[in-house]
């Protein structure tokens, strides 16, 4: 502080000279438009450069906030894209419009609905798929889900516009299946190891199984129509202690890239299930 | 007549001369603008404080500016030459004795040659700075220099005439005064 005073004292003449010059220039700029424009231009050039650098520096500190805002903006704009708006679903109407009794007097048993897969896991022990179709569009609990190549799973939960599907790749998944060749039925399960390999249990040893045999859904299933592709036999495990084969089945559906599926509704599902689950009383 | 009263009268006279006579002269040539008002600053006494010198120069320039409507345009060169003046005098005056024996710069107190150099340099600096802040650029530098030199020449001519017309006595300072 002392040095500052010394400095001011020493250069007092020069400082007052500068002060008066500056004062004169200020007066000049205030009186003359041309001078005002010149000095404003010059100063704003300088301050503009400095401000630009400073804001460049500062922008690094707000990068995360800017990123968040940009992400929000992107989401908002993407929601405006035409591709997000799906056409109103008329397929349901088309299917249900047909009478349950067709012209040859037969009753309709299965109704098919298309659905887009919007969520899918394959790496867990309990894998689910999420479909963009819910109870408002006619999805009910227990409906079978079938992909273009083979069966996929069973609907376990529905909300108004979304439904949740228990994939075949779920520890608790049980689907009745049979060998296409001789209709020997068994149960399709998953051991939780390989997402492309299922297990078909309880196939009688009387069946003449070879590798590559097709496995299809059985006629005993309440929710699946019969004779839908499940997979092909990959290997045969012979258990000497039992009368049954345990077959490793390569899935027909590629669970890694399933995009569109069909939901199948059995119009008599509830009735069949109710009857099957009724305890026998007169035993 | 005391130095203070003399300088106040000079102040008024120089302003009046510059504003009502020289500024009314129709343009003679694009290079030439007759300026003589700053002679007042050159004629101020030796003994004056540097800060006071600059303050007087500022007020003097400003009062001229008030008449011409460009506030600050003449004040800035006036302050500049008031700032430079003591350095130049320190260089040109060989001994301290002159400064003590004469009250203000003049051909008698300094001698013709140093006085001419003193007036010529300060006039040139004044005009250079004045034209520079008036234009705010050099533009065509030859034109700029021509304007400065032309104005300087006409100013020096007028100062020479003034020196001849108003023969300042170069009052010798005595202890009595």
Short mmCIF file of C-alpha atoms in Angstrom, two decimals:
data_model
loop_
_atom_site.label_atom_id
_atom_site.label_comp_id
_atom_site.label_asym_id
_atom_site.label_seq_id
_atom_site.Cartn_x
_atom_site.Cartn_y
_atom_site.Cartn_z
CA UNK A 1 0.00 0.00 0.00
CA UNK A 2 2.83 2.30 0.92
CA UNK A 3 4.52 1.55 -2.38
CA UNK A 4 1.36 2.42 -4.23
CA UNK A 5 1.31 5.83 -2.60
CA UNK A 6 4.97 6.30 -3.45
CA UNK A 7 4.28 5.34 -7.01
CA UNK A 8 1.38 7.75 -7.29
CA UNK A 9 3.43 10.51 -5.75
CA UNK A 10 6.37 9.92 -7.99
CA UNK A 11 4.39 9.83 -11.22
CA UNK A 12 1.75 12.25 -10.10
CA UNK A 13 2.42 14.63 -12.99
CA UNK A 14 2.25 11.90 -15.56
CA UNK A 15 -0.84 10.40 -14.00
CA UNK A 16 -2.61 13.72 -13.93
CA UNK A 17 -1.58 14.23 -17.55
CA UNK A 18 -3.15 10.90 -18.45
CA UNK A 19 -6.21 11.75 -16.42
CA UNK A 20 -6.71 15.03 -18.20
CA UNK A 21 -6.16 13.38 -21.59
CA UNK A 22 -8.71 10.73 -20.80
CA UNK A 23 -11.08 13.35 -19.57
CA UNK A 24 -10.64 15.33 -22.78
CA UNK A 25 -11.23 12.26 -24.89
CA UNK A 26 -14.33 11.42 -22.89
CA UNK A 27 -15.67 14.90 -23.42
CA UNK A 28 -14.85 14.62 -27.08
CA UNK A 29 -16.66 11.34 -27.48
CA UNK A 30 -19.68 12.73 -25.72
CA UNK A 31 -19.87 15.76 -27.95
CA UNK A 32 -19.03 14.25 -31.32
CA UNK A 33 -20.95 11.34 -32.79
CA UNK A 34 -18.06 10.31 -35.00
CA UNK A 35 -15.67 10.13 -32.07
CA UNK A 36 -18.21 8.34 -29.95
CA UNK A 37 -18.68 5.76 -32.67
CA UNK A 38 -14.93 5.34 -33.10
CA UNK A 39 -14.16 4.84 -29.43
CA UNK A 40 -17.19 2.69 -28.78
CA UNK A 41 -16.16 0.56 -31.72
CA UNK A 42 -12.60 0.26 -30.49
CA UNK A 43 -13.55 -0.53 -26.93
CA UNK A 44 -16.25 -2.97 -27.88
CA UNK A 45 -13.77 -4.69 -30.17
CA UNK A 46 -11.43 -5.18 -27.25
CA UNK A 47 -14.04 -6.05 -24.67
CA UNK A 48 -15.74 -8.32 -27.17
CA UNK A 49 -12.56 -10.30 -27.65
CA UNK A 50 -12.01 -10.58 -23.93
CA UNK A 51 -15.61 -11.53 -23.30
CA UNK A 52 -15.43 -14.18 -25.97
CA UNK A 53 -12.37 -15.77 -24.40
CA UNK A 54 -13.86 -15.59 -20.96
CA UNK A 55 -17.10 -17.20 -22.04
CA UNK A 56 -15.12 -19.85 -23.90
CA UNK A 57 -13.39 -20.62 -20.64
CA UNK A 58 -16.58 -20.53 -18.66
CA UNK A 59 -18.41 -22.81 -21.03
CA UNK A 60 -16.26 -25.71 -19.81
CA UNK A 61 -17.72 -25.38 -16.36
CA UNK A 62 -21.27 -25.60 -17.60
CA UNK A 63 -20.69 -28.45 -20.04
CA UNK A 64 -22.63 -31.00 -18.01
CA UNK A 65 -25.57 -28.65 -17.62
CA UNK A 66 -25.44 -27.85 -21.34
CA UNK A 67 -25.34 -31.55 -22.14
CA UNK A 68 -28.38 -32.15 -20.00
CA UNK A 69 -30.25 -29.34 -21.69
CA UNK A 70 -29.26 -30.58 -25.13
CA UNK A 71 -30.36 -34.09 -24.25
CA UNK A 72 -33.71 -32.74 -23.10
CA UNK A 73 -34.01 -30.72 -26.25
CA UNK A 74 -33.16 -33.76 -28.34
CA UNK A 75 -35.77 -35.82 -26.57
CA UNK A 76 -38.34 -33.13 -27.07
CA UNK A 77 -37.56 -32.87 -30.78
CA UNK A 78 -37.44 -36.60 -31.26
CA UNK A 79 -40.89 -36.86 -29.73
CA UNK A 80 -42.06 -34.57 -32.51
CA UNK A 81 -40.76 -36.87 -35.22
CA UNK A 82 -43.40 -38.44 -37.39
CA UNK A 83 -41.93 -41.90 -36.93
CA UNK A 84 -42.97 -41.84 -33.30
CA UNK A 85 -46.61 -41.64 -34.15
CA UNK A 86 -47.92 -45.04 -34.94
CA UNK A 87 -51.01 -45.35 -36.99
CA UNK A 88 -54.17 -46.05 -35.05
CA UNK A 89 -54.41 -49.75 -34.47
CA UNK A 90 -57.07 -51.12 -36.77
CA UNK A 91 -55.80 -54.67 -36.76
CA UNK A 92 -57.68 -55.53 -33.59
CA UNK A 93 -60.90 -54.36 -35.19
CA UNK A 94 -60.17 -56.41 -38.23
CA UNK A 95 -59.73 -59.55 -36.20
CA UNK A 96 -62.64 -59.14 -33.84
CA UNK A 97 -64.98 -57.95 -36.56
CA UNK A 98 -65.06 -61.42 -37.95
CA UNK A 99 -67.73 -63.37 -36.22
CA UNK A 100 -66.82 -66.18 -33.94
CA UNK A 101 -68.75 -68.45 -36.20
CA UNK A 102 -67.36 -68.54 -39.71
CA UNK A 103 -69.33 -69.41 -42.79
CA UNK A 104 -68.65 -73.10 -42.50
CA UNK A 105 -70.05 -73.11 -39.00
CA UNK A 106 -66.77 -73.34 -37.17
CA UNK A 107 -65.97 -71.30 -34.10
CA UNK A 108 -63.01 -69.04 -33.96
CA UNK A 109 -60.69 -70.17 -31.21
CA UNK A 110 -57.57 -68.02 -31.66
CA UNK A 111 -57.28 -64.31 -32.29
CA UNK A 112 -53.96 -62.90 -33.42
CA UNK A 113 -52.71 -59.41 -32.65
CA UNK A 114 -49.46 -57.84 -33.80
CA UNK A 115 -47.20 -56.08 -31.34
CA UNK A 116 -43.89 -54.33 -31.37
CA UNK A 117 -41.18 -55.38 -28.93
CA UNK A 118 -39.97 -52.36 -27.02
CA UNK A 119 -37.96 -54.08 -24.34
CA UNK A 120 -36.07 -57.35 -24.13
CA UNK A 121 -33.51 -59.03 -21.93
CA UNK A 122 -31.60 -62.25 -22.52
CA UNK A 123 -28.79 -62.11 -20.03
CA UNK A 124 -30.68 -62.59 -16.79
CA UNK A 125 -32.07 -65.70 -15.14
CA UNK A 126 -35.52 -64.19 -15.40
CA UNK A 127 -35.92 -62.59 -18.78
CA UNK A 128 -38.90 -60.57 -19.88
CA UNK A 129 -40.00 -58.78 -23.03
CA UNK A 130 -42.01 -55.58 -23.11
CA UNK A 131 -44.57 -55.11 -25.85
CA UNK A 132 -46.17 -51.91 -27.04
CA UNK A 133 -49.71 -53.14 -26.72
CA UNK A 134 -51.76 -53.29 -23.58
CA UNK A 135 -55.15 -54.08 -22.20
CA UNK A 136 -56.69 -51.17 -24.11
CA UNK A 137 -55.66 -52.91 -27.30
CA UNK A 138 -56.97 -56.29 -26.21
CA UNK A 139 -54.01 -57.89 -24.47
CA UNK A 140 -54.89 -60.18 -21.61
CA UNK A 141 -52.85 -62.04 -19.08
CA UNK A 142 -51.91 -65.51 -20.25
CA UNK A 143 -51.89 -64.78 -23.98
CA UNK A 144 -49.27 -66.60 -25.99
CA UNK A 145 -46.56 -64.59 -27.71
CA UNK A 146 -45.20 -65.87 -30.99
CA UNK A 147 -42.45 -64.50 -33.15
CA UNK A 148 -42.03 -64.91 -36.90
CA UNK A 149 -39.68 -67.88 -36.38
CA UNK A 150 -41.17 -69.52 -33.35
CA UNK A 151 -42.78 -69.05 -29.99
CA UNK A 152 -41.46 -66.38 -27.62
CA UNK A 153 -43.31 -66.46 -24.32
CA UNK A 154 -46.44 -65.75 -22.34
CA UNK A 155 -48.00 -62.46 -21.25
CA UNK A 156 -47.75 -62.08 -17.49
CA UNK A 157 -48.62 -58.43 -16.88
CA UNK A 158 -50.61 -55.84 -18.77
CA UNK A 159 -51.07 -52.15 -18.27
CA UNK A 160 -53.32 -50.04 -20.45
CA UNK A 161 -50.84 -49.67 -23.33
CA UNK A 162 -47.90 -51.90 -22.44
CA UNK A 163 -47.65 -55.56 -21.64
CA UNK A 164 -44.94 -57.63 -20.07
CA UNK A 165 -44.07 -61.02 -21.48
CA UNK A 166 -42.34 -63.83 -19.64
CA UNK A 167 -39.83 -65.02 -22.18
CA UNK A 168 -39.08 -68.69 -22.76
CA UNK A 169 -35.74 -67.73 -21.27
CA UNK A 170 -37.15 -67.56 -17.76
CA UNK A 171 -36.51 -70.05 -14.99
CA UNK A 172 -40.22 -70.43 -14.34
CA UNK A 173 -41.30 -70.68 -17.93
CA UNK A 174 -43.17 -73.90 -18.78
CA UNK A 175 -44.61 -74.54 -22.18
CA UNK A 176 -46.05 -77.80 -23.35
CA UNK A 177 -44.29 -79.01 -26.50
CA UNK A 178 -43.99 -82.16 -28.57
CA UNK A 179 -41.89 -83.73 -31.20
CA UNK A 180 -43.33 -82.95 -34.56
CA UNK A 181 -42.46 -86.40 -35.86
CA UNK A 182 -44.50 -88.54 -33.49
CA UNK A 183 -46.35 -86.14 -31.20
CA UNK A 184 -44.54 -87.25 -28.06
CA UNK A 185 -45.24 -84.44 -25.68
CA UNK A 186 -42.99 -82.95 -23.04
CA UNK A 187 -42.36 -79.72 -21.23
CA UNK A 188 -40.11 -76.91 -22.50
CA UNK A 189 -38.06 -75.24 -19.77
CA UNK A 190 -34.90 -73.23 -19.52
CA UNK A 191 -31.94 -74.07 -17.33
CA UNK A 192 -30.66 -70.52 -17.26
CA UNK A 193 -27.38 -71.14 -19.06
CA UNK A 194 -27.49 -70.52 -22.77
CA UNK A 195 -30.09 -68.17 -24.25
CA UNK A 196 -30.23 -70.23 -27.42
CA UNK A 197 -30.73 -73.62 -25.80
CA UNK A 198 -33.94 -74.79 -24.11
CA UNK A 199 -34.63 -78.06 -22.39
CA UNK A 200 -37.43 -80.42 -23.33
CA UNK A 201 -38.15 -82.76 -20.44
CA UNK A 202 -40.32 -85.77 -19.96
CA UNK A 203 -40.21 -87.11 -23.48
CA UNK A 204 -40.86 -90.82 -23.39
CA UNK A 205 -37.95 -93.08 -24.25
CA UNK A 206 -40.22 -94.81 -26.68
CA UNK A 207 -39.87 -91.83 -28.97
CA UNK A 208 -37.32 -92.24 -31.69
CA UNK A 209 -35.51 -88.98 -31.36
CA UNK A 210 -32.61 -87.93 -33.53
CA UNK A 211 -30.69 -84.70 -33.67
CA UNK A 212 -32.37 -82.07 -35.77
CA UNK A 213 -35.91 -83.16 -35.10
CA UNK A 214 -38.38 -80.33 -34.94
CA UNK A 215 -40.07 -79.49 -31.68
CA UNK A 216 -43.46 -77.78 -31.90
CA UNK A 217 -46.08 -76.67 -29.44
CA UNK A 218 -48.31 -79.47 -28.32
CA UNK A 219 -52.02 -79.81 -28.59
CA UNK A 220 -52.32 -79.79 -24.81
CA UNK A 221 -51.37 -76.19 -24.27
CA UNK A 222 -54.12 -73.90 -23.10
CA UNK A 223 -52.65 -70.67 -24.50
CA UNK A 224 -50.54 -71.78 -27.48
CA UNK A 225 -52.08 -73.00 -30.69
CA UNK A 226 -50.67 -76.36 -31.63
CA UNK A 227 -47.92 -77.07 -34.14
CA UNK A 228 -46.03 -73.81 -33.74
CA UNK A 229 -42.28 -74.04 -34.09
CA UNK A 230 -40.30 -74.11 -30.86
CA UNK A 231 -36.90 -75.30 -32.07
CA UNK A 232 -34.85 -78.26 -33.18
CA UNK A 233 -33.25 -80.95 -31.11
CA UNK A 234 -29.63 -80.11 -30.54
CA UNK A 235 -28.56 -82.99 -28.32
CA UNK A 236 -30.08 -85.89 -26.51
CA UNK A 237 -29.25 -86.57 -22.88
CA UNK A 238 -30.05 -90.11 -21.91
CA UNK A 239 -30.74 -90.54 -18.24
CA UNK A 240 -30.39 -94.24 -17.41
CA UNK A 241 -32.26 -93.90 -14.16
CA UNK A 242 -35.51 -92.71 -15.71
CA UNK A 243 -37.86 -93.52 -18.53
CA UNK A 244 -37.58 -90.10 -20.05
CA UNK A 245 -35.25 -88.28 -22.34
CA UNK A 246 -34.00 -84.84 -21.58
CA UNK A 247 -33.56 -83.06 -24.91
CA UNK A 248 -31.57 -79.91 -25.55
CA UNK A 249 -33.50 -77.80 -28.03
CA UNK A 250 -32.05 -75.03 -30.12
CA UNK A 251 -34.59 -72.20 -30.12
CA UNK A 252 -36.20 -71.33 -33.41
CA UNK A 253 -36.62 -67.73 -32.28
CA UNK A 254 -33.51 -65.65 -32.08
CA UNK A 255 -34.13 -63.90 -28.81
CA UNK A 256 -31.33 -61.44 -29.43
CA UNK A 257 -33.06 -59.57 -32.21
CA UNK A 258 -36.77 -60.15 -31.84
CA UNK A 259 -38.59 -57.04 -33.11
CA UNK A 260 -42.20 -57.88 -33.86
CA UNK A 261 -44.31 -60.57 -32.32
CA UNK A 262 -47.88 -61.76 -32.44
CA UNK A 263 -50.13 -62.14 -29.46
CA UNK A 264 -52.51 -65.03 -29.64
CA UNK A 265 -55.68 -65.08 -27.64
CA UNK A 266 -57.47 -68.32 -26.99
CA UNK A 267 -61.10 -67.38 -26.58
CA UNK A 268 -61.63 -70.38 -24.37
CA UNK A 269 -58.50 -69.94 -22.31
CA UNK A 270 -60.26 -68.86 -19.15
CA UNK A 271 -62.77 -71.65 -19.43
CA UNK A 272 -60.13 -74.31 -19.98
CA UNK A 273 -57.95 -73.02 -17.19
CA UNK A 274 -60.81 -72.86 -14.77
CA UNK A 275 -61.77 -76.42 -15.48
CA UNK A 276 -58.20 -77.68 -15.27
CA UNK A 277 -57.60 -75.96 -11.96
CA UNK A 278 -60.84 -77.09 -10.32
CA UNK A 279 -60.01 -79.59 -7.60
CA UNK A 280 -61.50 -82.95 -8.10
CA UNK A 281 -64.23 -83.38 -5.57
CA UNK A 282 -65.54 -86.83 -6.24
CA UNK A 283 -62.26 -88.71 -6.01
CA UNK B 1 0.76 44.51 -13.72
CA UNK B 2 1.01 41.31 -11.83
CA UNK B 3 1.70 38.08 -13.65
CA UNK B 4 -1.66 36.62 -12.70
CA UNK B 5 -3.71 39.50 -14.09
CA UNK B 6 -1.58 39.62 -17.20
CA UNK B 7 -2.15 35.94 -17.88
CA UNK B 8 -5.89 36.19 -17.23
CA UNK B 9 -6.16 39.00 -19.77
CA UNK B 10 -4.05 37.00 -22.21
CA UNK B 11 -6.30 33.99 -21.69
CA UNK B 12 -9.35 36.01 -22.72
CA UNK B 13 -7.59 37.72 -25.60
CA UNK B 14 -6.22 34.52 -27.10
CA UNK B 15 -9.63 32.85 -26.91
CA UNK B 16 -11.31 35.84 -28.52
CA UNK B 17 -8.64 36.05 -31.22
CA UNK B 18 -8.87 32.39 -32.06
CA UNK B 19 -12.65 32.09 -31.91
CA UNK B 20 -13.86 35.32 -33.44
CA UNK B 21 -11.12 36.09 -35.91
CA UNK B 22 -9.07 33.07 -36.93
CA UNK B 23 -11.92 30.56 -36.82
CA UNK B 24 -13.96 32.90 -39.02
CA UNK B 25 -11.32 33.00 -41.73
CA UNK B 26 -12.64 31.13 -44.79
CA UNK B 27 -10.60 28.04 -45.64
CA UNK B 28 -7.49 29.12 -47.48
CA UNK B 29 -6.29 25.71 -48.48
CA UNK B 30 -7.13 22.19 -47.44
CA UNK B 31 -3.79 22.00 -45.60
CA UNK B 32 -4.10 25.24 -43.73
CA UNK B 33 -6.04 26.02 -40.61
CA UNK B 34 -4.78 29.10 -38.74
CA UNK B 35 -4.12 28.25 -35.10
CA UNK B 36 -2.37 30.50 -32.65
CA UNK B 37 -4.29 30.08 -29.39
CA UNK B 38 -1.84 27.56 -27.91
CA UNK B 39 0.80 30.27 -27.79
CA UNK B 40 -0.82 31.18 -24.51
CA UNK B 41 0.45 27.93 -23.01
CA UNK B 42 3.92 28.49 -24.40
CA UNK B 43 3.99 31.91 -22.82
CA UNK B 44 3.00 30.85 -19.34
CA UNK B 45 5.61 31.59 -16.67
CA UNK B 46 8.54 29.29 -15.86
CA UNK B 47 7.74 29.01 -12.22
CA UNK B 48 4.30 27.59 -12.59
CA UNK B 49 3.65 24.15 -11.06
CA UNK B 50 3.43 21.33 -13.60
CA UNK B 51 0.07 20.14 -12.35
CA UNK B 52 -1.28 23.66 -12.38
CA UNK B 53 0.16 24.10 -15.88
CA UNK B 54 -1.74 21.12 -17.15
CA UNK B 55 -4.90 22.20 -15.37
CA UNK B 56 -4.69 25.65 -16.91
CA UNK B 57 -4.02 24.14 -20.34
CA UNK B 58 -7.01 21.87 -19.95
CA UNK B 59 -9.33 24.69 -18.96
CA UNK B 60 -7.93 26.87 -21.75
CA UNK B 61 -8.43 24.19 -24.38
CA UNK B 62 -11.85 23.42 -23.03
CA UNK B 63 -12.99 27.03 -23.16
CA UNK B 64 -11.99 27.14 -26.81
CA UNK B 65 -13.85 23.90 -27.38
CA UNK B 66 -16.99 25.33 -25.87
CA UNK B 67 -17.01 27.93 -28.60
CA UNK B 68 -16.28 25.53 -31.42
CA UNK B 69 -18.70 22.88 -30.17
CA UNK B 70 -16.23 19.99 -30.12
CA UNK B 71 -15.71 19.53 -26.40
CA UNK B 72 -12.29 18.08 -25.64
CA UNK B 73 -10.85 18.27 -29.12
CA UNK B 74 -8.46 21.13 -28.33
CA UNK B 75 -8.16 20.35 -24.63
CA UNK B 76 -6.29 17.12 -25.28
CA UNK B 77 -3.43 18.64 -27.37
CA UNK B 78 -3.20 21.56 -24.95
CA UNK B 79 -2.70 19.19 -22.02
CA UNK B 80 -0.15 17.27 -24.07
CA UNK B 81 2.01 20.29 -24.83
CA UNK B 82 1.63 21.47 -21.26
CA UNK B 83 2.94 18.12 -20.14
CA UNK B 84 5.87 18.16 -22.55
CA UNK B 85 6.76 21.81 -22.02
CA UNK B 86 8.80 21.43 -18.79
CA UNK B 87 10.90 18.59 -20.25
CA UNK B 88 11.65 20.62 -23.32
CA UNK B 89 12.53 23.68 -21.29
CA UNK B 90 14.80 21.58 -19.09
CA UNK B 91 16.65 20.45 -22.21
CA UNK B 92 16.85 23.85 -23.87
CA UNK B 93 17.76 26.02 -20.93
CA UNK B 94 21.48 25.71 -20.36
CA UNK B 95 21.58 27.11 -16.87
CA UNK B 96 19.23 27.43 -14.02
CA UNK B 97 20.00 31.12 -13.82
CA UNK B 98 17.82 32.11 -16.76
CA UNK B 99 14.89 30.44 -15.27
CA UNK B 100 15.39 32.47 -12.19
CA UNK B 101 16.07 35.79 -13.88
CA UNK B 102 13.21 35.77 -16.39
CA UNK B 103 9.61 35.07 -15.66
CA UNK B 104 8.42 33.45 -18.91
CA UNK B 105 9.80 31.86 -22.09
CA UNK B 106 10.66 34.27 -24.85
CA UNK B 107 13.31 35.14 -27.37
CA UNK B 108 15.00 37.38 -24.91
CA UNK B 109 15.00 35.06 -21.98
CA UNK B 110 16.07 31.97 -23.94
CA UNK B 111 17.75 33.28 -27.04
CA UNK B 112 16.34 33.11 -30.55
CA UNK B 113 17.52 29.66 -31.52
CA UNK B 114 16.34 27.71 -28.44
CA UNK B 115 13.11 29.66 -28.39
CA UNK B 116 12.41 28.88 -32.06
CA UNK B 117 13.09 25.22 -31.45
CA UNK B 118 10.85 25.26 -28.40
CA UNK B 119 7.97 26.92 -30.25
CA UNK B 120 8.45 24.89 -33.41
CA UNK B 121 8.51 21.51 -31.67
CA UNK B 122 5.53 22.18 -29.46
CA UNK B 123 3.54 23.61 -32.38
CA UNK B 124 4.29 20.54 -34.44
CA UNK B 125 3.34 18.20 -31.58
CA UNK B 126 0.17 20.14 -30.94
CA UNK B 127 -0.96 20.01 -34.55
CA UNK B 128 0.06 16.42 -35.00
CA UNK B 129 -1.98 15.32 -32.02
CA UNK B 130 -4.86 17.60 -32.87
CA UNK B 131 -5.20 16.33 -36.43
CA UNK B 132 -4.73 12.77 -35.24
CA UNK B 133 -7.58 12.84 -32.76
CA UNK B 134 -9.68 14.85 -35.14
CA UNK B 135 -9.36 12.24 -37.86
CA UNK B 136 -8.76 9.26 -35.58
CA UNK B 137 -6.59 7.71 -38.28
CA UNK B 138 -3.62 8.58 -40.44
CA UNK B 139 -5.54 7.89 -43.60
CA UNK B 140 -3.29 8.90 -46.45
CA UNK B 141 -0.17 9.55 -44.43
CA UNK B 142 1.23 12.11 -46.84
CA UNK B 143 -1.96 14.11 -46.68
CA UNK B 144 -1.90 13.82 -42.92
CA UNK B 145 1.69 15.01 -42.74
CA UNK B 146 1.02 17.75 -45.24
CA UNK B 147 -1.88 18.99 -43.20
CA UNK B 148 0.19 18.95 -39.99
CA UNK B 149 3.17 20.66 -41.58
CA UNK B 150 1.05 23.23 -43.40
CA UNK B 151 -0.82 24.12 -40.25
CA UNK B 152 2.44 24.22 -38.31
CA UNK B 153 3.98 26.56 -40.86
CA UNK B 154 1.08 29.00 -40.80
CA UNK B 155 1.03 28.87 -36.98
CA UNK B 156 4.75 29.57 -36.79
CA UNK B 157 4.33 32.47 -39.17
CA UNK B 158 1.61 33.95 -37.01
CA UNK B 159 3.65 33.38 -33.85
CA UNK B 160 6.60 35.14 -35.47
CA UNK B 161 4.35 38.07 -36.33
CA UNK B 162 2.99 38.10 -32.82
CA UNK B 163 6.49 38.17 -31.41
CA UNK B 164 7.33 41.11 -33.63
CA UNK B 165 4.11 42.98 -32.95
CA UNK B 166 3.93 42.52 -29.23
CA UNK B 167 7.47 42.93 -28.13
CA UNK B 168 7.41 41.41 -24.71
CA UNK B 169 9.86 43.07 -22.52
CA UNK B 170 11.17 39.89 -20.99
CA UNK B 171 10.97 41.37 -17.57
CA UNK B 172 14.03 40.85 -15.48
CA UNK B 173 13.09 39.53 -12.12
CA UNK B 174 14.45 41.44 -9.21
CA UNK B 175 14.23 40.83 -5.57
CA UNK B 176 11.93 43.77 -5.27
CA UNK B 177 9.33 42.20 -7.49
#
